[in-house]
Amino acid sequence: MKQSTLCVQAGWEPKNGESRVLPIYQSTTFKYDNTEEMADLFDLKKEGYFYTRLQNPTNDAVARKIAALEGGVGAMLTSSGQAANFYAIFNICEAGDHFVTSNEIYGGTYNLFGVTLKKLGIECTFVNPEASEEEISAAFRPNTKALFGETISNPGCKVLDIEKFARIAHQHGVPLIVDNTFPTPINCRPFEWGADIVTHSTTKYMDGHATQVGGCIVDSGNFDWDAHAEKFPGLCTPDESYHGLTYTKAFGKMAYMTKLTAQLMRDLGSIPSPHNAFLLNLGLETLHLRMPRHCENAQKIAEFLQADERVAWVHYSGLPSDESHALAQKYLPNGSCGVIAFGLKGTRETAVKFMDSLELICIVTHVADARTCVLHPASHTHRQLSDEQLREAGVAPDLIRLSVGIEDVDDLLADIRQALDKI
Ligand SMILES: *Cc1c(COP(=O)(O)O)cnc(C)c1O
């Protein structure tokens, strides 16, 4: 089925007499008639529900919808996008392992990878995604287990060359993990370009109404773990915590997903509440209608900003002059997203004055919402990073991140115009 139909209908197929709308199974536990049945669930011999930390029908229905939209074999919801990226890496990396990541990534992910994972003994090397294949390959080591990038970087708005990254990852026998938060599967499906695993902060466009913080991991099922078994003992050798079960042998294409839910979620427990999954599902039902409008509005605003002499620079891949335009035409032919990065001529204070003068457009620590909002990463989300780290992460100190919503574009333009007049 087409994406629009999947947005509306995938994941929940009610049987005769059941609720048409996805019900909220706000229950921690599930009842069984005898001990044997419950024991089979614990042994992973049967599929079913017993405790919401492992699986919940509402959460699973929403995960199935996202898996269908991405074209994956399975998906798991997490309590946040941060948790999704952490689990995606931690499912295949342990102390002593290493991975390679684009340095054009979200500030929270940058900290998670560069600081927190290091404390767990997992190291990473940040690479410039625009570097040559040889340069990026040089960052790989014998203990490297994954390559990571963002389809469209937050907040730099650079488009990833997914095919190039997939080629490099596969030459080194490791999967490519892509954070597809900004384009969503409506505008890009990374599996079609060779990515193996996709992550999302569902807090953003997927929800789209700023009502829940959530994340998701989707597996294409395409990566052949057993072909590189020595690199992935967690998937290809017996798991002591599951009576010696080997995920690849027992679950085939679902090995990575099963380990995620049955082992990592069991032990770490970052699940979303079923109520949050319900809200996310409402957002997903209109994702295919909202994304084109975000892109249409952002395109007009990016063109307006580029033509204004008070604006120093604009990054929006829909602009023909943008450095990511060629990649966007290949990977995002129907539009990228509603996020624009730009800088004003003047000082940091000029940016602050502009933002403080906006009336309709609000300053919020959020992005990818139905309501247009604005943020100055250097003084907000990326505060912890030094100026050098900021530049490494593709964030200029004067960068303003404008997240264009789905209001009438003329009202948005009027607000931007009057704020520019005040600087
Ligand atoms: C927001 C964001 C995250 C983190 O997600 P949370 O839901 O805020 O935890 C990760 N990656 C990208 C690209 C994001 O925009």
PDB file of C-alpha atoms and ligand atoms in Angstrom, residues 79-85 105-106 108-109 148 150 152-154 179-182 199-204 212-215 367 401, ligand 1:
ATOM      1  CA  SER A  79      10.719   6.657  25.467  1.00  0.00           C
ATOM      2  CA  SER A  80      12.732   9.262  23.495  1.00  0.00           C
ATOM      3  CA  GLY A  81      14.848   9.758  20.405  1.00  0.00           C
ATOM      4  CA  GLN A  82      17.911   9.734  22.663  1.00  0.00           C
ATOM      5  CA  ALA A  83      16.977   6.279  23.920  1.00  0.00           C
ATOM      6  CA  ALA A  84      16.459   5.110  20.320  1.00  0.00           C
ATOM      7  CA  ASN A  85      19.972   6.122  19.248  1.00  0.00           C
ATOM      8  CA  ILE A 105      24.414  15.284  14.064  1.00  0.00           C
ATOM      9  CA  TYR A 106      22.013  16.489  16.730  1.00  0.00           C
ATOM     10  CA  GLY A 108      22.187  15.436  22.177  1.00  0.00           C
ATOM     11  CA  THR A 109      23.431  12.567  20.031  1.00  0.00           C
ATOM     12  CA  PHE A 148      26.017   6.392  11.834  1.00  0.00           C
ATOM     13  CA  GLU A 150      21.488  11.754   9.982  1.00  0.00           C
ATOM     14  CA  ILE A 152      19.132  15.681   7.247  1.00  0.00           C
ATOM     15  CA  SER A 153      21.292  16.988  10.060  1.00  0.00           C
ATOM     16  CA  ASN A 154      19.816  18.870  12.992  1.00  0.00           C
ATOM     17  CA  ASP A 179      18.608   8.853  12.043  1.00  0.00           C
ATOM     18  CA  ASN A 180      15.708   9.700   9.733  1.00  0.00           C
ATOM     19  CA  THR A 181      13.919  12.120  12.086  1.00  0.00           C
ATOM     20  CA  PHE A 182      13.778  15.197   9.841  1.00  0.00           C
ATOM     21  CA  THR A 199      16.146   5.569  14.129  1.00  0.00           C
ATOM     22  CA  HIS A 200      13.684   8.353  14.869  1.00  0.00           C
ATOM     23  CA  SER A 201      12.908  10.961  17.424  1.00  0.00           C
ATOM     24  CA  THR A 202       9.136  10.572  17.079  1.00  0.00           C
ATOM     25  CA  THR A 203       8.889  13.728  19.203  1.00  0.00           C
ATOM     26  CA  LYS A 204       9.299  15.688  15.970  1.00  0.00           C
ATOM     27  CA  GLN A 212       4.880  13.404  23.527  1.00  0.00           C
ATOM     28  CA  VAL A 213       8.594  12.668  23.654  1.00  0.00           C
ATOM     29  CA  GLY A 214       9.375   9.376  21.951  1.00  0.00           C
ATOM     30  CA  GLY A 215      11.661   7.415  19.697  1.00  0.00           C
ATOM     31  CA  VAL A 367      11.535  21.586  16.216  1.00  0.00           C
ATOM     32  CA  ARG A 401      17.110  27.320  13.456  1.00  0.00           C
TER      33      ARG A 401
HETATM   34  C1  LIG B   1      15.426  15.626  18.716  1.00  0.00           C
HETATM   35  C2  LIG B   1      16.335  14.705  18.035  1.00  0.00           C
HETATM   36  C3  LIG B   1      16.882  13.600  18.706  1.00  0.00           C
HETATM   37  C4  LIG B   1      16.598  13.327  20.158  1.00  0.00           C
HETATM   38  O1  LIG B   1      15.266  13.013  20.322  1.00  0.00           O
HETATM   39  P1  LIG B   1      14.431  13.232  21.691  1.00  0.00           P
HETATM   40  O2  LIG B   1      13.103  12.698  21.333  1.00  0.00           O
HETATM   41  O3  LIG B   1      14.440  14.693  21.973  1.00  0.00           O
HETATM   42  O4  LIG B   1      15.118  12.449  22.745  1.00  0.00           O
HETATM   43  C5  LIG B   1      17.698  12.744  18.000  1.00  0.00           C
HETATM   44  N1  LIG B   1      17.976  12.975  16.691  1.00  0.00           N
HETATM   45  C6  LIG B   1      17.471  14.039  16.023  1.00  0.00           C
HETATM   46  C7  LIG B   1      17.810  14.227  14.589  1.00  0.00           C
HETATM   47  C8  LIG B   1      16.638  14.928  16.660  1.00  0.00           C
HETATM   48  O5  LIG B   1      16.137  15.982  15.992  1.00  0.00           O
END
